[in-house]
Coordinates of C-alpha atoms and ligand atoms in Angstrom, one line a residue:
M188 CA -33.3 -31.2 -81.3
R189 CA -33.3 -32.9 -84.6
T190 CA -36.6 -33.1 -86.4
W191 CA -38.0 -35.4 -89.0
K192 CA -37.9 -32.6 -91.5
W193 CA -34.3 -32.2 -91.0
M194 CA -33.8 -35.9 -91.2
L195 CA -35.4 -36.1 -94.5
T196 CA -33.4 -33.3 -96.0
A197 CA -30.3 -35.0 -94.7
F198 CA -30.0 -38.2 -96.6
L199 CA -31.0 -40.1 -99.6
L200 CA -33.8 -42.3 -98.6
I201 CA -34.2 -45.3 -100.8
T202 CA -37.0 -47.6 -99.9
L203 CA -36.4 -51.0 -101.5
S204 CA -37.3 -54.5 -100.7
A205 CA -34.2 -56.6 -101.0
M206 CA -31.1 -54.5 -101.4
A207 CA -28.5 -55.2 -98.8
Q208 CA -25.3 -53.9 -100.3
Q209 CA -23.8 -50.6 -99.3
S210 CA -20.2 -51.2 -100.0
T211 CA -18.0 -48.6 -101.6
G212 CA -16.5 -50.2 -104.6
Q213 CA -14.9 -48.7 -107.7
S214 CA -12.2 -46.8 -106.1
S215 CA -10.6 -44.6 -108.7
S216 CA -7.0 -44.8 -107.6
N217 CA -5.7 -43.0 -110.6
A218 CA -7.8 -40.0 -110.2
A219 CA -6.3 -36.7 -111.0
P220 CA -6.0 -35.1 -107.6
A221 CA -7.9 -32.0 -106.9
N222 CA -4.9 -30.2 -105.5
V223 CA -6.5 -27.4 -103.6
A224 CA -4.4 -26.7 -100.6
A225 CA -2.5 -23.6 -100.1
S226 CA 1.1 -23.9 -101.2
Q227 CA 2.9 -23.1 -98.0
P228 CA 4.5 -26.2 -96.5
A229 CA 3.6 -26.7 -92.8
T230 CA 6.1 -26.5 -90.1
T231 CA 5.0 -29.3 -87.9
P232 CA 6.0 -28.9 -84.2
A233 CA 7.0 -31.8 -82.0
P234 CA 4.1 -33.9 -80.9
T235 CA 2.5 -32.7 -77.8
A236 CA 0.3 -35.6 -77.1
Q237 CA 1.1 -39.3 -76.6
P238 CA -1.1 -41.9 -78.2
A239 CA -3.2 -43.3 -75.5
G240 CA -4.9 -46.0 -77.4
S241 CA -8.5 -46.5 -77.1
R242 CA -10.2 -45.0 -74.2
P243 CA -13.5 -45.7 -72.4
A244 CA -15.8 -42.8 -73.2
N245 CA -17.1 -40.7 -70.5
P246 CA -20.9 -40.4 -71.0
A247 CA -21.3 -37.7 -68.5
S248 CA -19.2 -35.1 -70.2
G249 CA -20.9 -33.0 -72.9
P250 CA -19.0 -30.5 -75.1
A251 CA -15.8 -29.6 -73.5
S252 CA -15.5 -26.7 -71.0
A253 CA -16.4 -23.4 -72.5
A254 CA -13.4 -21.9 -70.9
A255 CA -11.2 -23.8 -73.2
S256 CA -9.9 -22.1 -76.3
A257 CA -7.4 -22.6 -79.1
A258 CA -4.9 -20.6 -77.1
M259 CA -4.9 -22.9 -74.1
A260 CA -2.1 -25.2 -73.2
P261 CA -1.4 -28.1 -75.5
P262 CA -3.3 -31.3 -74.6
T263 CA -1.2 -34.0 -72.9
T264 CA -3.6 -36.9 -73.3
M265 CA -5.8 -38.3 -76.0
D266 CA -8.8 -37.5 -73.9
Q267 CA -7.8 -33.8 -73.9
V268 CA -7.2 -34.0 -77.7
V269 CA -10.8 -35.3 -78.1
D270 CA -12.1 -32.5 -75.9
R271 CA -10.2 -29.9 -77.9
T272 CA -11.5 -31.4 -81.2
I273 CA -15.1 -31.3 -80.0
L274 CA -14.6 -27.7 -78.9
R275 CA -13.0 -26.7 -82.2
E276 CA -15.9 -28.3 -84.1
H277 CA -18.4 -26.3 -82.2
G278 CA -16.3 -23.2 -82.9
L279 CA -16.4 -23.9 -86.6
M280 CA -20.2 -24.3 -86.5
E281 CA -20.4 -20.9 -84.7
L282 CA -18.1 -19.3 -87.3
L283 CA -20.1 -20.5 -90.2
K284 CA -23.6 -20.1 -88.9
T285 CA -24.1 -16.7 -90.5
R286 CA -22.7 -17.9 -93.9
T287 CA -24.6 -18.9 -97.0
P288 CA -22.0 -20.5 -99.3
L289 CA -22.9 -22.0 -102.6
V290 CA -22.9 -25.7 -102.9
E291 CA -22.8 -27.6 -106.1
T292 CA -23.2 -31.4 -106.5
Y293 CA -22.4 -33.2 -109.7
L294 CA -23.5 -36.8 -109.7
Q295 CA -22.9 -39.6 -112.3
N296 CA -24.8 -42.8 -112.2
L297 CA -22.6 -45.7 -113.2
K298 CA -23.0 -48.8 -115.3
A299 CA -20.4 -51.6 -115.9
D300 CA -18.6 -51.5 -119.2
P301 CA -16.5 -54.6 -120.1
K302 CA -13.6 -52.5 -121.4
L303 CA -13.7 -49.3 -119.4
G304 CA -15.0 -50.5 -116.0
A305 CA -17.7 -48.4 -114.4
V306 CA -18.7 -45.6 -116.7
P307 CA -21.4 -42.9 -116.4
S308 CA -24.8 -43.9 -117.6
E309 CA -26.5 -40.6 -116.8
D310 CA -25.8 -37.6 -114.7
H311 CA -27.4 -34.9 -112.5
Y312 CA -26.5 -31.5 -111.4
F313 CA -27.5 -29.3 -108.5
L314 CA -26.5 -25.8 -107.5
G315 CA -27.8 -24.0 -104.5
R316 CA -27.1 -21.8 -101.5
L317 CA -26.5 -23.5 -98.2
D318 CA -27.6 -21.8 -95.1
L319 CA -25.4 -22.9 -92.2
G320 CA -27.6 -21.4 -89.5
E321 CA -29.6 -23.2 -86.9
S322 CA -31.3 -25.6 -89.3
I323 CA -29.4 -26.6 -92.4
D324 CA -31.4 -25.6 -95.4
R325 CA -30.7 -24.8 -99.0
R326 CA -32.3 -22.8 -101.7
D327 CA -31.9 -24.1 -105.2
Y328 CA -30.6 -22.1 -108.1
L329 CA -32.0 -24.7 -110.4
S330 CA -35.4 -26.3 -110.1
R331 CA -35.5 -29.8 -108.9
D332 CA -34.5 -32.4 -111.5
E333 CA -37.8 -34.4 -111.8
S334 CA -36.4 -37.2 -114.0
F335 CA -33.8 -38.0 -111.4
Q336 CA -36.5 -38.4 -108.7
K337 CA -38.2 -41.0 -110.9
N338 CA -35.2 -42.8 -112.1
L339 CA -32.0 -42.9 -110.1
L340 CA -31.3 -46.4 -110.9
G341 CA -31.6 -46.5 -114.7
G342 CA -34.4 -48.8 -115.7
V343 CA -35.2 -50.5 -112.4
S344 CA -37.1 -47.6 -111.0
K345 CA -40.3 -49.7 -110.4
L346 CA -38.6 -51.5 -107.6
F347 CA -37.4 -48.4 -105.9
K348 CA -39.4 -45.7 -104.2
F349 CA -37.0 -43.1 -103.4
E350 CA -36.7 -39.6 -102.3
Y351 CA -33.7 -37.5 -103.2
K352 CA -32.5 -34.4 -101.5
P353 CA -29.4 -32.8 -102.9
M354 CA -28.7 -31.7 -99.4
G355 CA -27.7 -35.2 -98.6
F356 CA -24.4 -34.7 -100.4
S357 CA -23.6 -31.4 -98.8
W358 CA -24.8 -32.5 -95.4
M359 CA -21.5 -34.0 -94.2
I360 CA -19.9 -30.7 -93.6
F361 CA -20.0 -31.3 -89.9
A362 CA -19.8 -34.7 -88.1
D363 CA -22.9 -33.9 -86.2
R364 CA -24.6 -30.6 -86.3
D365 CA -26.5 -31.1 -83.1
D366 CA -24.8 -33.4 -80.7
F367 CA -21.1 -33.8 -81.4
D368 CA -19.9 -34.7 -77.9
R369 CA -18.8 -37.5 -75.6
G370 CA -22.4 -38.2 -74.5
H371 CA -23.3 -39.4 -78.0
Y372 CA -20.0 -40.7 -79.4
T373 CA -17.1 -42.9 -78.6
F374 CA -13.7 -41.8 -79.9
K375 CA -11.0 -44.4 -80.5
Y376 CA -7.5 -43.2 -81.3
V377 CA -6.1 -45.1 -84.4
R378 CA -2.7 -43.6 -85.4
R379 CA -0.9 -40.6 -86.7
E380 CA -0.9 -39.9 -90.4
F381 CA 0.1 -37.1 -92.8
L382 CA -2.5 -35.7 -95.1
G383 CA -0.4 -33.6 -97.5
D384 CA 1.9 -31.5 -95.3
V385 CA -0.3 -31.7 -92.3
R386 CA 0.3 -34.2 -89.5
C387 CA -3.0 -35.6 -88.2
L388 CA -4.3 -37.7 -85.4
V389 CA -6.8 -40.2 -86.6
F390 CA -9.8 -41.3 -84.6
D391 CA -12.6 -43.8 -85.2
V392 CA -15.9 -42.2 -84.2
T393 CA -18.9 -44.4 -83.3
P394 CA -22.2 -43.4 -82.0
K395 CA -23.1 -44.8 -78.6
K396 CA -25.8 -47.4 -78.2
D397 CA -28.8 -45.1 -77.6
A398 CA -27.4 -42.0 -79.3
G399 CA -30.4 -41.8 -81.7
K400 CA -30.8 -41.8 -85.5
G401 CA -28.6 -40.2 -88.1
R402 CA -25.4 -40.3 -86.1
F403 CA -21.9 -40.1 -87.7
L404 CA -20.1 -43.3 -88.0
G405 CA -16.6 -43.3 -89.4
R406 CA -13.2 -41.7 -89.1
I407 CA -11.9 -38.2 -88.5
W408 CA -8.5 -36.7 -89.1
V409 CA -7.6 -34.0 -86.6
E410 CA -4.6 -31.7 -87.3
D411 CA -2.1 -31.7 -84.5
Q412 CA -1.7 -28.0 -83.7
E413 CA -5.1 -26.6 -83.0
Y414 CA -7.0 -29.9 -83.2
N415 CA -9.4 -29.0 -86.0
I416 CA -11.1 -31.8 -88.0
V417 CA -9.6 -31.7 -91.5
R418 CA -11.3 -34.7 -93.0
L419 CA -14.3 -36.9 -92.2
N420 CA -14.9 -40.2 -93.9
G421 CA -17.9 -42.4 -93.2
T422 CA -21.6 -42.5 -93.2
Y423 CA -24.5 -42.1 -90.7
A424 CA -26.0 -44.7 -88.5
P425 CA -28.0 -46.6 -87.6
R426 CA -29.1 -47.6 -91.0
P427 CA -32.8 -47.0 -91.4
R428 CA -34.9 -50.0 -92.4
N429 CA -35.1 -50.3 -96.2
A430 CA -32.9 -47.3 -96.7
F431 CA -29.4 -46.2 -96.3
Y432 CA -27.2 -43.2 -96.0
F433 CA -24.6 -42.2 -98.4
H434 CA -20.9 -42.8 -97.8
M435 CA -19.0 -39.6 -97.9
D436 CA -15.5 -38.3 -97.8
S437 CA -15.4 -34.7 -96.7
W438 CA -12.4 -32.5 -96.8
R439 CA -11.6 -29.1 -95.2
L440 CA -9.0 -26.6 -96.0
N441 CA -7.2 -24.1 -93.8
L442 CA -8.3 -21.0 -95.7
I443 CA -8.6 -18.6 -92.7
P444 CA -6.5 -18.4 -89.6
G445 CA -7.4 -21.0 -87.0
Y446 CA -10.2 -22.7 -89.0
W447 CA -10.5 -25.5 -91.6
V448 CA -13.4 -24.8 -93.9
P449 CA -15.5 -27.5 -95.5
A450 CA -14.7 -27.4 -99.3
Y451 CA -15.0 -30.8 -100.9
I452 CA -17.2 -33.9 -100.4
Y453 CA -16.9 -37.0 -102.5
S454 CA -19.6 -39.7 -102.4
E455 CA -19.7 -43.1 -104.0
E456 CA -21.9 -46.1 -103.8
G457 CA -22.0 -49.3 -105.9
D458 CA -20.3 -52.6 -106.3
F459 CA -19.4 -54.1 -109.7
S460 CA -17.4 -57.0 -108.3
Y461 CA -18.0 -60.4 -109.7
G462 CA -21.3 -61.8 -108.7
A463 CA -22.7 -58.5 -107.7
K464 CA -25.8 -57.6 -109.6
D465 CA -25.9 -54.3 -111.4
K466 CA -27.4 -52.4 -108.6
M467 CA -27.5 -48.7 -107.8
A468 CA -24.1 -47.2 -108.3
F469 CA -23.1 -43.6 -108.5
K470 CA -20.2 -41.2 -107.7
A471 CA -20.6 -37.5 -106.9
Q472 CA -18.6 -34.5 -106.2
S473 CA -19.8 -31.7 -104.1
R474 CA -18.0 -28.4 -103.9
I475 CA -18.7 -25.6 -101.5
W476 CA -17.6 -22.0 -102.0
G477 CA -18.6 -18.4 -101.6
Y478 CA -18.3 -18.4 -97.8
D479 CA -17.2 -14.8 -97.9
L480 CA -19.6 -13.4 -100.5
K481 CA -21.7 -11.2 -98.3
K482 CA -18.5 -9.7 -96.8
N483 CA -17.2 -8.9 -100.3
A484 CA -20.5 -7.2 -101.2
K485 CA -20.2 -4.9 -98.1
E486 CA -16.6 -4.0 -98.9
D487 CA -17.7 -3.1 -102.4
E488 CA -20.3 -0.7 -101.0
L489 CA -17.7 1.0 -98.9
T490 CA -15.2 1.4 -101.7
S491 CA -17.8 2.9 -104.0
L492 CA -18.7 5.5 -101.4
R493 CA -15.2 6.6 -100.9
V494 CA -14.3 9.7 -103.0
D495 CA -10.6 10.0 -103.6
S496 CA -10.6 12.8 -106.1
V497 CA -12.9 15.6 -106.6
K498 CA -12.4 15.9 -110.3
D499 CA -12.4 13.4 -113.2
E500 CA -8.7 12.8 -113.9
T501 CA -9.1 10.8 -117.1
P502 CA -6.8 12.2 -119.7
S503 CA -9.5 12.8 -122.3
T504 CA -10.3 16.5 -122.7
T505 CA -12.9 16.1 -125.3
D506 CA -16.6 15.2 -125.0
A507 CA -17.6 11.8 -126.1
S508 CA -18.6 11.4 -129.7
P509 CA -21.9 9.5 -130.3
L510 CA -19.9 6.4 -131.2
E511 CA -17.7 6.8 -128.1
A512 CA -20.8 7.2 -126.0
Q513 CA -22.2 4.1 -127.4
R514 CA -19.1 2.1 -126.6
E515 CA -19.0 3.6 -123.1
W516 CA -22.6 2.5 -122.6
Q517 CA -21.8 -1.0 -123.8
Q518 CA -18.8 -1.1 -121.4
Q519 CA -21.0 -0.1 -118.6
A520 CA -23.5 -2.9 -119.3
E521 CA -20.6 -5.4 -119.5
D522 CA -19.1 -4.3 -116.2
N523 CA -22.5 -4.4 -114.5
V524 CA -23.2 -8.0 -115.6
V525 CA -19.7 -9.4 -114.7
E526 CA -19.8 -7.7 -111.4
R527 CA -23.2 -9.0 -110.6
L528 CA -22.1 -12.6 -111.6
Q529 CA -19.2 -12.3 -109.2
E530 CA -21.5 -11.1 -106.4
S531 CA -23.7 -14.1 -107.0
G532 CA -20.7 -16.4 -106.5
L533 CA -20.9 -17.6 -110.0
V534 CA -17.8 -15.9 -111.5
A535 CA -14.4 -15.9 -109.7
P536 CA -12.7 -12.7 -108.9
E537 CA -10.0 -11.6 -111.5
G538 CA -6.9 -13.7 -111.2
E539 CA -4.1 -15.7 -112.8
V540 CA -6.3 -18.1 -114.7
D541 CA -7.9 -15.1 -116.5
K542 CA -4.4 -14.2 -117.6
V543 CA -3.8 -17.7 -119.0
L544 CA -7.1 -17.5 -120.9
L545 CA -6.3 -14.0 -122.2
T546 CA -2.8 -15.1 -123.4
V547 CA -4.5 -17.7 -125.7
V548 CA -7.1 -15.1 -126.8
N549 CA -4.3 -12.7 -127.6
N550 CA -2.5 -15.3 -129.7
L551 CA -5.7 -15.5 -131.8
I552 CA -6.1 -11.7 -132.0
V553 CA -2.5 -10.9 -133.0
T554 CA -2.2 -13.6 -135.6
N555 CA -5.5 -12.6 -137.2
N556 CA -4.7 -8.8 -137.1
I557 CA -7.9 -8.2 -135.2
D558 CA -8.4 -4.6 -134.0
L559 CA -11.2 -4.1 -131.5
P560 CA -12.3 -0.7 -130.1
R561 CA -12.5 -2.2 -126.6
P562 CA -10.2 -4.7 -125.0
V563 CA -11.2 -8.4 -124.7
R564 CA -11.2 -9.7 -121.2
T565 CA -11.6 -13.2 -119.8
R566 CA -13.1 -14.6 -116.6
V567 CA -13.8 -18.0 -115.0
M568 CA -17.3 -19.1 -114.1
I569 CA -16.9 -21.3 -111.0
T570 CA -19.5 -24.0 -111.8
S571 CA -18.9 -27.4 -113.4
P572 CA -21.2 -27.6 -116.4
L573 CA -19.2 -27.1 -119.6
E574 CA -20.0 -23.7 -121.0
T575 CA -18.7 -20.5 -122.4
F576 CA -20.4 -17.2 -123.2
S577 CA -19.5 -13.7 -123.7
V578 CA -20.8 -10.6 -122.0
G579 CA -19.8 -7.7 -124.3
N580 CA -16.1 -8.2 -124.7
T581 CA -15.7 -10.4 -121.7
I582 CA -15.3 -14.1 -122.5
V583 CA -16.4 -16.4 -119.6
V584 CA -15.4 -20.0 -119.5
S585 CA -16.6 -22.4 -116.8
R586 CA -14.2 -24.1 -114.4
G587 CA -15.6 -27.5 -115.4
L588 CA -14.7 -26.9 -119.0
I589 CA -11.2 -25.7 -118.2
D590 CA -10.8 -28.9 -116.1
V591 CA -11.6 -31.3 -119.0
L592 CA -9.8 -29.6 -121.9
P593 CA -6.8 -31.7 -122.7
D594 CA -4.4 -29.0 -124.1
E595 CA -3.9 -25.4 -125.0
A596 CA -5.1 -25.8 -128.6
S597 CA -8.4 -27.1 -127.2
L598 CA -8.7 -24.1 -125.0
A599 CA -8.0 -21.9 -128.1
M600 CA -10.8 -23.8 -129.9
V601 CA -13.3 -23.0 -127.1
L602 CA -12.2 -19.3 -126.9
S603 CA -12.1 -18.8 -130.7
H604 CA -15.9 -19.3 -130.8
E605 CA -16.6 -16.6 -128.3
L606 CA -13.9 -14.3 -129.8
A607 CA -15.8 -14.8 -133.1
H608 CA -19.0 -13.5 -131.5
I609 CA -17.1 -10.4 -130.4
V610 CA -15.5 -9.8 -133.7
L611 CA -18.8 -10.2 -135.5
G612 CA -20.4 -7.7 -133.1
H613 CA -22.9 -10.2 -131.6
N614 CA -23.2 -8.0 -128.6
L615 CA -25.0 -8.3 -125.4
G616 CA -27.5 -5.5 -125.9
S617 CA -27.0 -2.6 -123.6
K618 CA -30.1 -3.1 -121.4
F619 CA -27.8 -4.1 -118.6
A620 CA -26.3 -0.6 -118.5
F621 CA -29.3 0.2 -116.3
N622 CA -28.5 -0.7 -112.8
D623 CA -32.0 -1.6 -111.8
R624 CA -31.6 -4.7 -114.0
M625 CA -29.0 -5.9 -111.5
L626 CA -31.4 -5.9 -108.6
F627 CA -32.5 -9.5 -108.2
S628 CA -31.9 -12.2 -105.7
D629 CA -28.7 -14.3 -106.3
E630 CA -30.9 -17.4 -106.6
S631 CA -32.7 -16.0 -109.6
T632 CA -29.5 -15.1 -111.5
Y633 CA -30.1 -17.9 -114.0
S634 CA -33.5 -16.6 -114.9
N635 CA -32.5 -12.9 -115.1
F636 CA -29.4 -13.4 -117.2
G637 CA -28.9 -15.4 -120.4
F638 CA -26.3 -14.9 -123.0
R639 CA -27.4 -17.4 -125.7
H640 CA -27.2 -16.7 -129.4
N641 CA -29.6 -17.7 -132.1
P642 CA -28.7 -20.5 -134.5
D643 CA -27.7 -18.0 -137.2
E644 CA -25.2 -16.3 -135.0
E645 CA -23.9 -19.6 -133.7
A646 CA -23.3 -20.8 -137.3
A647 CA -21.6 -17.5 -138.2
A648 CA -19.4 -17.7 -135.0
D649 CA -18.4 -21.3 -135.8
A650 CA -17.3 -20.3 -139.3
K651 CA -15.4 -17.3 -138.1
A652 CA -13.8 -19.4 -135.3
M653 CA -12.5 -21.9 -137.8
E654 CA -11.0 -19.0 -139.8
L655 CA -9.4 -17.6 -136.6
L656 CA -7.9 -21.0 -135.7
K657 CA -6.5 -21.6 -139.2
N658 CA -4.5 -18.3 -139.1
S659 CA -3.3 -18.9 -135.6
P660 CA -0.3 -20.8 -134.0
Y661 CA -2.9 -23.6 -133.2
A662 CA -3.6 -24.3 -136.9
Q663 CA -1.3 -27.4 -136.9
K664 CA -2.5 -28.6 -133.5
L665 CA -6.2 -29.1 -134.2
D666 CA -6.2 -32.9 -133.9
V667 CA -6.6 -32.8 -130.1
P668 CA -9.5 -30.3 -130.2
S669 CA -11.1 -32.4 -132.8
L670 CA -10.8 -35.5 -130.6
F671 CA -12.2 -33.6 -127.7
L672 CA -15.3 -32.8 -129.7
K673 CA -15.6 -36.4 -130.8
E674 CA -15.3 -37.7 -127.2
L675 CA -17.8 -35.1 -126.1
T676 CA -20.3 -36.2 -128.8
E677 CA -19.8 -39.9 -127.9
R678 CA -20.3 -39.3 -124.2
A679 CA -23.1 -36.7 -124.7
P680 CA -26.1 -39.1 -124.0
T681 CA -24.7 -40.0 -120.6
I682 CA -23.5 -36.6 -119.4
S683 CA -26.4 -34.4 -120.5
A684 CA -26.4 -32.5 -117.2
L685 CA -22.8 -31.6 -117.5
L686 CA -23.4 -30.5 -121.1
T687 CA -26.4 -28.3 -120.2
A688 CA -25.2 -24.7 -120.2
H689 CA -27.0 -22.3 -117.8
L690 CA -26.1 -18.9 -119.2
G691 CA -24.6 -19.6 -122.6
N692 CA -25.2 -22.0 -125.5
S693 CA -24.7 -25.7 -124.8
F694 CA -22.2 -27.8 -126.8
T695 CA -24.9 -30.2 -127.7
N696 CA -28.6 -30.0 -128.3
D697 CA -31.2 -32.0 -126.3
K698 CA -30.7 -34.9 -128.7
G699 CA -27.0 -35.0 -127.8
Q700 CA -25.9 -33.7 -131.2
L701 CA -22.9 -31.5 -131.3
M702 CA -23.8 -27.9 -131.9
R703 CA -20.4 -26.3 -131.6
L704 CA -17.7 -26.3 -134.3
S705 CA -19.0 -29.5 -135.8
A706 CA -16.9 -28.9 -138.9
L707 CA -13.8 -29.5 -136.7
S708 CA -15.2 -32.8 -135.3
T709 CA -15.4 -34.4 -138.7
T710 CA -11.7 -33.9 -139.4
G711 CA -8.6 -35.3 -137.8
P712 CA -7.9 -38.8 -136.3
A713 CA -10.5 -41.3 -135.1
L714 CA -11.3 -41.7 -131.5
D715 CA -9.6 -44.8 -130.1
P716 CA -9.9 -45.5 -126.3
N717 CA -7.2 -48.2 -126.5
K718 CA -4.6 -45.7 -127.7
L719 CA -3.1 -44.7 -124.4
D720 CA -1.4 -41.6 -125.8
Q721 CA -4.6 -40.3 -127.1
I722 CA -6.1 -38.1 -124.4
A723 CA -9.3 -36.5 -125.7
A724 CA -10.7 -35.2 -122.5
L725 CA -9.7 -35.1 -118.8
P726 CA -11.6 -36.1 -115.7
M727 CA -13.5 -33.4 -113.7
G728 CA -11.5 -31.4 -111.2
G729 CA -8.0 -31.9 -112.5
R730 CA -6.9 -28.4 -113.5
V731 CA -8.5 -25.6 -111.5
K732 CA -8.4 -25.2 -107.8
L733 CA -10.8 -23.0 -106.0
N734 CA -10.4 -21.2 -102.7
A735 CA -13.8 -21.9 -101.0
W736 CA -13.5 -18.8 -98.9
T737 CA -12.4 -16.1 -101.4
D738 CA -13.7 -17.8 -104.6
R739 CA -10.3 -17.2 -106.2
V740 CA -9.3 -19.8 -108.7
E741 CA -5.8 -20.9 -109.8
L742 CA -4.3 -23.7 -111.9
T743 CA -3.2 -26.9 -110.1
K744 CA 0.4 -27.9 -110.2
S745 CA -0.2 -31.6 -110.1
A746 CA 2.4 -33.7 -112.0
P747 CA 1.1 -35.8 -114.8
V748 CA 0.3 -39.4 -113.9
A749 CA 1.1 -42.2 -116.4
I750 CA -2.0 -43.7 -118.0
T751 CA -1.7 -47.5 -117.9
S752 CA -5.0 -48.6 -119.3
A753 CA -8.0 -47.2 -121.1
R754 CA -9.8 -47.2 -117.7
D755 CA -7.4 -44.5 -116.5
K756 CA -8.6 -41.9 -119.0
M757 CA -12.0 -41.3 -117.4
P758 CA -13.0 -38.5 -119.8
F759 CA -15.5 -36.1 -118.2
E760 CA -15.8 -38.4 -115.2
V761 CA -16.2 -37.7 -111.5
T762 CA -13.2 -38.8 -109.4
P763 CA -12.5 -38.7 -105.7
F764 CA -11.0 -35.6 -104.1
F765 CA -7.6 -35.8 -102.7
P766 CA -6.5 -32.2 -101.9
R767 CA -3.0 -31.8 -100.7
L768 CA -3.6 -30.3 -97.3
S769 CA -1.3 -27.6 -95.9
R770 CA -1.5 -24.9 -93.3
L771 CA -2.5 -21.4 -94.2
N772 CA 0.5 -19.2 -95.0
S773 CA -0.6 -16.4 -92.8
D774 CA 1.6 -13.8 -94.5
A775 CA 0.5 -14.5 -98.0
N776 CA -3.2 -14.8 -97.1
V777 CA -3.6 -11.8 -94.8
G778 CA -5.6 -10.0 -97.5
N779 CA -7.8 -12.9 -98.1
A780 CA -8.5 -13.8 -94.5
T781 CA -9.2 -10.5 -92.8
S782 CA -12.9 -11.1 -92.7
A783 CA -12.5 -14.0 -90.4
S784 CA -10.1 -12.3 -88.1
N785 CA -12.8 -10.8 -85.9
A786 CA -14.4 -14.2 -85.4
A787 CA -11.3 -16.3 -85.3
P788 CA -8.5 -15.9 -82.8
S789 CA -5.6 -17.1 -84.8
N790 CA -3.1 -19.6 -83.4
Ligands
ZN1175 ZN1 -21.9 -19.1 -129.4

């Protein structure tokens, strides 16, 4: 049964007197696609079901027969397809009910700009753990953003009494957690349609007359082999008096055999069309990842227990000198912290993006003749806020920052500052070499870790970074990094949540002033939004794709799209998700997907 508590956590309740619009305007058709699907093209079999058109619903039938399974005979009618879809949806809920993935929502409130269209006016960020058990709940990594509660609508808050639950954005991972069945819904076949490489059957889903509150209303895309829902687009109904539900576009990816896992949700409200008053408008991206975190932790325990060799086979035959011991100790602290961040779901496992970052770091190291006693390493933090920090010799860069950097020189600029800290010996102390300091709940990671430097160290690192850049292959390419810093400074007042670092130093202070490499921002060309070839910063989500199951990250392979107006640039902006869907390449993903195999009969 649904309860009121659940209802309240499930949507954004805005109580207002005279607001009637809930259209979705501002479609950003030129968005850089978040290309997240696996690369294997699908082999689509011949259709097994004939379109039957709309069908009268059968109110008597609940969830389809329990005897049915993914291995059963292909459906031959649309009724059977719907039954299979309902069955698969319940199977997904069952699979995920023990999971506690991370969910991140980044939201930008919008205002109309005569030249640039809808632009962010302020932003909000939420990160938490989602419990997909019986009652959907989440635990926040960050404390509730109080100012957002008071002022969603920028200046007109007096008119609006409103309650915000970040859960609202991540709620639409299932069409209906409790009652997704024919008793509550009517399914109307629309057409066939490809999403990426995957052929889908499209259905309009409407709640029945007395189905109750908070029912899904919209469209579902069902892949045509096992009949899993791969995309949900719509809202919830009926609309409460003086309130409304978000509109959401929710995408799933085939990351484990037989299942499509919720990964991306885009939400948008607002209407800037002629005659529409400047009402509430926002766009938001939610990302879900870390489905397999607990499993990973267990595997780690097992591997650490296995003893392969009875003696230490490291080549060194000498005892550690005091200096070597000191370095070993620091390495231990560094390894502990990076491992703990990965266990928390904040840092991605080692992968190909790390190598790209490391190549750029090595370009700086080699051309500056830097000789370090321990190797520099690079890792990706999975979250959106723009931040970098270093843990000993490991440089960590956030996914959000990699997304918005326009070119390699800008990446070098970002990395040079952290490399400077390492070269200058601004070390993480060694307190994290003691393992008890890793024993805290994942949710309190942000309060137990912090890798910020004091203003003196920051200034020294900036000066050293400029020196490193000037000796590097990037010396003649610093115009774009300079433009990036200018754009960031100009946008800073409206994207303060995106610019708030949670483990490292932020790019700007709380007044929106640039605190990183400001010397570089005063050189180079002026920022000019009308110059279409001047790309200072990219929209969110364009570069890095994330596997929601394994947390692995890789670079997207999307082709560049021509910019045709200043409105296309959308620096630092949220855009809709449009992942290219494809079926899991079972050969290539065996290693990643083993943990689901016990729960998921494949194909
Ligand atoms: Zn720094």
